[in-house]
């Protein structure tokens, strides 16, 4: 099983509907804050179920939702069928988007599932799609020093504030016995240092910096903002 296979099914990552709803609402809020103007063309690459993508679409001219899992794309297309600003695409279709036409590309919680070689290739693709003044946002990047314990702590803090702590405790037990834990052990997750990520971005022709806070609920992870150099 690959990570793409894993996400092409219902997973135990979200402990209940409230957890999932609050997670995607927070991500949509953070993405919307990066949208530069009402007519902006935006790509959310690796969007997941994107339950609150309509909030992002309300802030921009057009929003492409890109995910590698066919089941996720099918659900996205059904959920936002009445939203004319939202278009659902596969990763293979990103190349067909207009060159130098996008104002914002957001990549949230995806890099850990890619090899460094895959990321390097995508950095080149994303740069070819950004306007000269466009912005690439790489979020939820896992530092080398981060451990699974840090992820658990972040989830429990989020659950406490969101009112689903009991479900989170049960969910952690389920996750420990799930395919996610097995895949994380077998395939691992890709980690980056801050300087390492900045060097990768600069090597692909970006001017980059680390954001003061990470997108989403995990403060131990990193977000980077980059523009074509």
mmCIF file with all atom_site columns, N, CA and C in Angstrom, residues 85-125:
data_model
loop_
_atom_site.group_PDB
_atom_site.id
_atom_site.type_symbol
_atom_site.label_atom_id
_atom_site.label_alt_id
_atom_site.label_comp_id
_atom_site.label_asym_id
_atom_site.label_entity_id
_atom_site.label_seq_id
_atom_site.pdbx_PDB_ins_code
_atom_site.Cartn_x
_atom_site.Cartn_y
_atom_site.Cartn_z
_atom_site.occupancy
_atom_site.B_iso_or_equiv
_atom_site.pdbx_formal_charge
_atom_site.auth_seq_id
_atom_site.auth_comp_id
_atom_site.auth_asym_id
_atom_site.auth_atom_id
_atom_site.pdbx_PDB_model_num
ATOM 1   N N  . UNK A 1 85  ? -17.007 28.575 -8.964  1.00 0.00 ? 85  UNK A N  1
ATOM 2   C CA . UNK A 1 85  ? -15.614 28.991 -8.848  1.00 0.00 ? 85  UNK A CA 1
ATOM 3   C C  . UNK A 1 85  ? -14.670 27.821 -8.574  1.00 0.00 ? 85  UNK A C  1
ATOM 4   N N  . UNK A 1 86  ? -15.205 26.659 -8.192  1.00 0.00 ? 86  UNK A N  1
ATOM 5   C CA . UNK A 1 86  ? -14.374 25.536 -7.778  1.00 0.00 ? 86  UNK A CA 1
ATOM 6   C C  . UNK A 1 86  ? -14.275 24.487 -8.884  1.00 0.00 ? 86  UNK A C  1
ATOM 7   N N  . UNK A 1 87  ? -13.048 24.089 -9.207  1.00 0.00 ? 87  UNK A N  1
ATOM 8   C CA . UNK A 1 87  ? -12.789 23.037 -10.195 1.00 0.00 ? 87  UNK A CA 1
ATOM 9   C C  . UNK A 1 87  ? -11.923 21.978 -9.517  1.00 0.00 ? 87  UNK A C  1
ATOM 10  N N  . UNK A 1 88  ? -12.314 20.717 -9.641  1.00 0.00 ? 88  UNK A N  1
ATOM 11  C CA . UNK A 1 88  ? -11.585 19.607 -9.026  1.00 0.00 ? 88  UNK A CA 1
ATOM 12  C C  . UNK A 1 88  ? -10.717 18.938 -10.088 1.00 0.00 ? 88  UNK A C  1
ATOM 13  N N  . UNK A 1 89  ? -9.424  18.758 -9.774  1.00 0.00 ? 89  UNK A N  1
ATOM 14  C CA . UNK A 1 89  ? -8.499  18.167 -10.739 1.00 0.00 ? 89  UNK A CA 1
ATOM 15  C C  . UNK A 1 89  ? -7.594  17.143 -10.060 1.00 0.00 ? 89  UNK A C  1
ATOM 16  N N  . UNK A 1 90  ? -7.000  16.277 -10.872 1.00 0.00 ? 90  UNK A N  1
ATOM 17  C CA . UNK A 1 90  ? -5.990  15.324 -10.415 1.00 0.00 ? 90  UNK A CA 1
ATOM 18  C C  . UNK A 1 90  ? -4.614  15.973 -10.514 1.00 0.00 ? 90  UNK A C  1
ATOM 19  N N  . UNK A 1 91  ? -3.623  15.452 -9.775  1.00 0.00 ? 91  UNK A N  1
ATOM 20  C CA . UNK A 1 91  ? -2.272  16.017 -9.870  1.00 0.00 ? 91  UNK A CA 1
ATOM 21  C C  . UNK A 1 91  ? -1.728  16.053 -11.291 1.00 0.00 ? 91  UNK A C  1
ATOM 22  N N  . UNK A 1 92  ? -2.097  15.061 -12.098 1.00 0.00 ? 92  UNK A N  1
ATOM 23  C CA . UNK A 1 92  ? -1.605  15.002 -13.468 1.00 0.00 ? 92  UNK A CA 1
ATOM 24  C C  . UNK A 1 92  ? -2.148  16.145 -14.332 1.00 0.00 ? 92  UNK A C  1
ATOM 25  N N  . UNK A 1 93  ? -3.202  16.799 -13.857 1.00 0.00 ? 93  UNK A N  1
ATOM 26  C CA . UNK A 1 93  ? -3.819  17.881 -14.625 1.00 0.00 ? 93  UNK A CA 1
ATOM 27  C C  . UNK A 1 93  ? -3.260  19.259 -14.278 1.00 0.00 ? 93  UNK A C  1
ATOM 28  N N  . UNK A 1 94  ? -2.426  19.343 -13.256 1.00 0.00 ? 94  UNK A N  1
ATOM 29  C CA . UNK A 1 94  ? -1.866  20.647 -12.881 1.00 0.00 ? 94  UNK A CA 1
ATOM 30  C C  . UNK A 1 94  ? -1.055  21.226 -14.032 1.00 0.00 ? 94  UNK A C  1
ATOM 31  N N  . UNK A 1 95  ? -0.388  20.365 -14.778 1.00 0.00 ? 95  UNK A N  1
ATOM 32  C CA . UNK A 1 95  ? 0.440   20.826 -15.897 1.00 0.00 ? 95  UNK A CA 1
ATOM 33  C C  . UNK A 1 95  ? -0.378  21.561 -16.950 1.00 0.00 ? 95  UNK A C  1
ATOM 34  N N  . UNK A 1 96  ? -1.688  21.290 -17.015 1.00 0.00 ? 96  UNK A N  1
ATOM 35  C CA . UNK A 1 96  ? -2.542  21.932 -18.019 1.00 0.00 ? 96  UNK A CA 1
ATOM 36  C C  . UNK A 1 96  ? -3.033  23.310 -17.578 1.00 0.00 ? 96  UNK A C  1
ATOM 37  N N  . UNK A 1 97  ? -2.789  23.699 -16.345 1.00 0.00 ? 97  UNK A N  1
ATOM 38  C CA . UNK A 1 97  ? -3.180  25.029 -15.892 1.00 0.00 ? 97  UNK A CA 1
ATOM 39  C C  . UNK A 1 97  ? -2.315  26.077 -16.598 1.00 0.00 ? 97  UNK A C  1
ATOM 40  N N  . UNK A 1 98  ? -2.820  27.296 -16.713 1.00 0.00 ? 98  UNK A N  1
ATOM 41  C CA . UNK A 1 98  ? -2.078  28.317 -17.478 1.00 0.00 ? 98  UNK A CA 1
ATOM 42  C C  . UNK A 1 98  ? -0.709  28.625 -16.892 1.00 0.00 ? 98  UNK A C  1
ATOM 43  N N  . UNK A 1 99  ? 0.302   28.647 -17.744 1.00 0.00 ? 99  UNK A N  1
ATOM 44  C CA . UNK A 1 99  ? 1.638   29.009 -17.285 1.00 0.00 ? 99  UNK A CA 1
ATOM 45  C C  . UNK A 1 99  ? 1.651   30.454 -16.799 1.00 0.00 ? 99  UNK A C  1
ATOM 46  N N  . UNK A 1 100 ? 2.303   30.679 -15.662 1.00 0.00 ? 100 UNK A N  1
ATOM 47  C CA . UNK A 1 100 ? 2.438   32.013 -15.075 1.00 0.00 ? 100 UNK A CA 1
ATOM 48  C C  . UNK A 1 100 ? 1.067   32.684 -14.904 1.00 0.00 ? 100 UNK A C  1
ATOM 49  N N  . UNK A 1 101 ? 0.068   31.867 -14.552 1.00 0.00 ? 101 UNK A N  1
ATOM 50  C CA . UNK A 1 101 ? -1.286  32.406 -14.439 1.00 0.00 ? 101 UNK A CA 1
ATOM 51  C C  . UNK A 1 101 ? -1.867  32.411 -13.039 1.00 0.00 ? 101 UNK A C  1
ATOM 52  N N  . UNK A 1 102 ? -1.233  31.727 -12.086 1.00 0.00 ? 102 UNK A N  1
ATOM 53  C CA . UNK A 1 102 ? -1.810  31.582 -10.758 1.00 0.00 ? 102 UNK A CA 1
ATOM 54  C C  . UNK A 1 102 ? -1.246  32.630 -9.796  1.00 0.00 ? 102 UNK A C  1
ATOM 55  N N  . UNK A 1 103 ? -2.137  33.134 -8.958  1.00 0.00 ? 103 UNK A N  1
ATOM 56  C CA . UNK A 1 103 ? -1.731  34.107 -7.945  1.00 0.00 ? 103 UNK A CA 1
ATOM 57  C C  . UNK A 1 103 ? -1.267  33.445 -6.656  1.00 0.00 ? 103 UNK A C  1
ATOM 58  N N  . UNK A 1 104 ? -1.800  32.266 -6.368  1.00 0.00 ? 104 UNK A N  1
ATOM 59  C CA . UNK A 1 104 ? -1.491  31.597 -5.105  1.00 0.00 ? 104 UNK A CA 1
ATOM 60  C C  . UNK A 1 104 ? -1.566  30.088 -5.282  1.00 0.00 ? 104 UNK A C  1
ATOM 61  N N  . UNK A 1 105 ? -0.549  29.388 -4.810  1.00 0.00 ? 105 UNK A N  1
ATOM 62  C CA . UNK A 1 105 ? -0.560  27.923 -4.720  1.00 0.00 ? 105 UNK A CA 1
ATOM 63  C C  . UNK A 1 105 ? -0.319  27.564 -3.263  1.00 0.00 ? 105 UNK A C  1
ATOM 64  N N  . UNK A 1 106 ? -1.236  26.793 -2.691  1.00 0.00 ? 106 UNK A N  1
ATOM 65  C CA . UNK A 1 106 ? -1.116  26.346 -1.306  1.00 0.00 ? 106 UNK A CA 1
ATOM 66  C C  . UNK A 1 106 ? -0.926  24.836 -1.289  1.00 0.00 ? 106 UNK A C  1
ATOM 67  N N  . UNK A 1 107 ? 0.059   24.385 -0.537  1.00 0.00 ? 107 UNK A N  1
ATOM 68  C CA . UNK A 1 107 ? 0.354   22.955 -0.409  1.00 0.00 ? 107 UNK A CA 1
ATOM 69  C C  . UNK A 1 107 ? 0.425   22.668 1.093   1.00 0.00 ? 107 UNK A C  1
ATOM 70  N N  . UNK A 1 108 ? -0.661  22.139 1.634   1.00 0.00 ? 108 UNK A N  1
ATOM 71  C CA . UNK A 1 108 ? -0.762  21.956 3.083   1.00 0.00 ? 108 UNK A CA 1
ATOM 72  C C  . UNK A 1 108 ? -0.731  20.483 3.451   1.00 0.00 ? 108 UNK A C  1
ATOM 73  N N  . UNK A 1 109 ? 0.198   20.115 4.331   1.00 0.00 ? 109 UNK A N  1
ATOM 74  C CA . UNK A 1 109 ? 0.276   18.763 4.880   1.00 0.00 ? 109 UNK A CA 1
ATOM 75  C C  . UNK A 1 109 ? 0.415   17.697 3.790   1.00 0.00 ? 109 UNK A C  1
ATOM 76  N N  . UNK A 1 110 ? 1.241   17.990 2.801   1.00 0.00 ? 110 UNK A N  1
ATOM 77  C CA . UNK A 1 110 ? 1.497   17.050 1.712   1.00 0.00 ? 110 UNK A CA 1
ATOM 78  C C  . UNK A 1 110 ? 2.957   16.623 1.649   1.00 0.00 ? 110 UNK A C  1
ATOM 79  N N  . UNK A 1 111 ? 3.880   17.530 1.985   1.00 0.00 ? 111 UNK A N  1
ATOM 80  C CA . UNK A 1 111 ? 5.297   17.262 1.747   1.00 0.00 ? 111 UNK A CA 1
ATOM 81  C C  . UNK A 1 111 ? 5.812   16.033 2.483   1.00 0.00 ? 111 UNK A C  1
ATOM 82  N N  . UNK A 1 112 ? 5.196   15.701 3.636   1.00 0.00 ? 112 UNK A N  1
ATOM 83  C CA . UNK A 1 112 ? 5.663   14.540 4.393   1.00 0.00 ? 112 UNK A CA 1
ATOM 84  C C  . UNK A 1 112 ? 5.415   13.222 3.660   1.00 0.00 ? 112 UNK A C  1
ATOM 85  N N  . UNK A 1 113 ? 4.520   13.238 2.670   1.00 0.00 ? 113 UNK A N  1
ATOM 86  C CA . UNK A 1 113 ? 4.203   12.020 1.923   1.00 0.00 ? 113 UNK A CA 1
ATOM 87  C C  . UNK A 1 113 ? 4.947   11.942 0.595   1.00 0.00 ? 113 UNK A C  1
ATOM 88  N N  . UNK A 1 114 ? 5.821   12.921 0.325   1.00 0.00 ? 114 UNK A N  1
ATOM 89  C CA . UNK A 1 114 ? 6.586   12.952 -0.917  1.00 0.00 ? 114 UNK A CA 1
ATOM 90  C C  . UNK A 1 114 ? 8.065   12.713 -0.634  1.00 0.00 ? 114 UNK A C  1
ATOM 91  N N  . UNK A 1 115 ? 8.748   12.137 -1.587  1.00 0.00 ? 115 UNK A N  1
ATOM 92  C CA . UNK A 1 115 ? 10.206  12.068 -1.486  1.00 0.00 ? 115 UNK A CA 1
ATOM 93  C C  . UNK A 1 115 ? 10.780  13.441 -1.823  1.00 0.00 ? 115 UNK A C  1
ATOM 94  N N  . UNK A 1 116 ? 12.034  13.672 -1.462  1.00 0.00 ? 116 UNK A N  1
ATOM 95  C CA . UNK A 1 116 ? 12.687  14.940 -1.795  1.00 0.00 ? 116 UNK A CA 1
ATOM 96  C C  . UNK A 1 116 ? 12.752  15.128 -3.297  1.00 0.00 ? 116 UNK A C  1
ATOM 97  N N  . UNK A 1 117 ? 12.938  14.030 -4.048  1.00 0.00 ? 117 UNK A N  1
ATOM 98  C CA . UNK A 1 117 ? 12.983  14.113 -5.505  1.00 0.00 ? 117 UNK A CA 1
ATOM 99  C C  . UNK A 1 117 ? 11.623  14.517 -6.070  1.00 0.00 ? 117 UNK A C  1
ATOM 100 N N  . UNK A 1 118 ? 10.546  13.959 -5.517  1.00 0.00 ? 118 UNK A N  1
ATOM 101 C CA . UNK A 1 118 ? 9.212   14.333 -5.974  1.00 0.00 ? 118 UNK A CA 1
ATOM 102 C C  . UNK A 1 118 ? 8.924   15.795 -5.673  1.00 0.00 ? 118 UNK A C  1
ATOM 103 N N  . UNK A 1 119 ? 9.333   16.245 -4.492  1.00 0.00 ? 119 UNK A N  1
ATOM 104 C CA . UNK A 1 119 ? 9.129   17.643 -4.143  1.00 0.00 ? 119 UNK A CA 1
ATOM 105 C C  . UNK A 1 119 ? 9.896   18.557 -5.085  1.00 0.00 ? 119 UNK A C  1
ATOM 106 N N  . UNK A 1 120 ? 11.140  18.213 -5.374  1.00 0.00 ? 120 UNK A N  1
ATOM 107 C CA . UNK A 1 120 ? 11.950  19.055 -6.251  1.00 0.00 ? 120 UNK A CA 1
ATOM 108 C C  . UNK A 1 120 ? 11.288  19.211 -7.614  1.00 0.00 ? 120 UNK A C  1
ATOM 109 N N  . UNK A 1 121 ? 10.736  18.125 -8.135  1.00 0.00 ? 121 UNK A N  1
ATOM 110 C CA . UNK A 1 121 ? 10.050  18.187 -9.426  1.00 0.00 ? 121 UNK A CA 1
ATOM 111 C C  . UNK A 1 121 ? 8.814   19.086 -9.350  1.00 0.00 ? 121 UNK A C  1
ATOM 112 N N  . UNK A 1 122 ? 8.059   18.959 -8.264  1.00 0.00 ? 122 UNK A N  1
ATOM 113 C CA . UNK A 1 122 ? 6.854   19.779 -8.106  1.00 0.00 ? 122 UNK A CA 1
ATOM 114 C C  . UNK A 1 122 ? 7.187   21.251 -7.915  1.00 0.00 ? 122 UNK A C  1
ATOM 115 N N  . UNK A 1 123 ? 8.290   21.540 -7.228  1.00 0.00 ? 123 UNK A N  1
ATOM 116 C CA . UNK A 1 123 ? 8.684   22.942 -7.060  1.00 0.00 ? 123 UNK A CA 1
ATOM 117 C C  . UNK A 1 123 ? 8.892   23.611 -8.422  1.00 0.00 ? 123 UNK A C  1
ATOM 118 N N  . UNK A 1 124 ? 9.475   22.869 -9.352  1.00 0.00 ? 124 UNK A N  1
ATOM 119 C CA . UNK A 1 124 ? 9.646   23.410 -10.698 1.00 0.00 ? 124 UNK A CA 1
ATOM 120 C C  . UNK A 1 124 ? 8.314   23.608 -11.398 1.00 0.00 ? 124 UNK A C  1
ATOM 121 N N  . UNK A 1 125 ? 7.399   22.645 -11.258 1.00 0.00 ? 125 UNK A N  1
ATOM 122 C CA . UNK A 1 125 ? 6.078   22.754 -11.873 1.00 0.00 ? 125 UNK A CA 1
ATOM 123 C C  . UNK A 1 125 ? 5.316   23.935 -11.293 1.00 0.00 ? 125 UNK A C  1
#
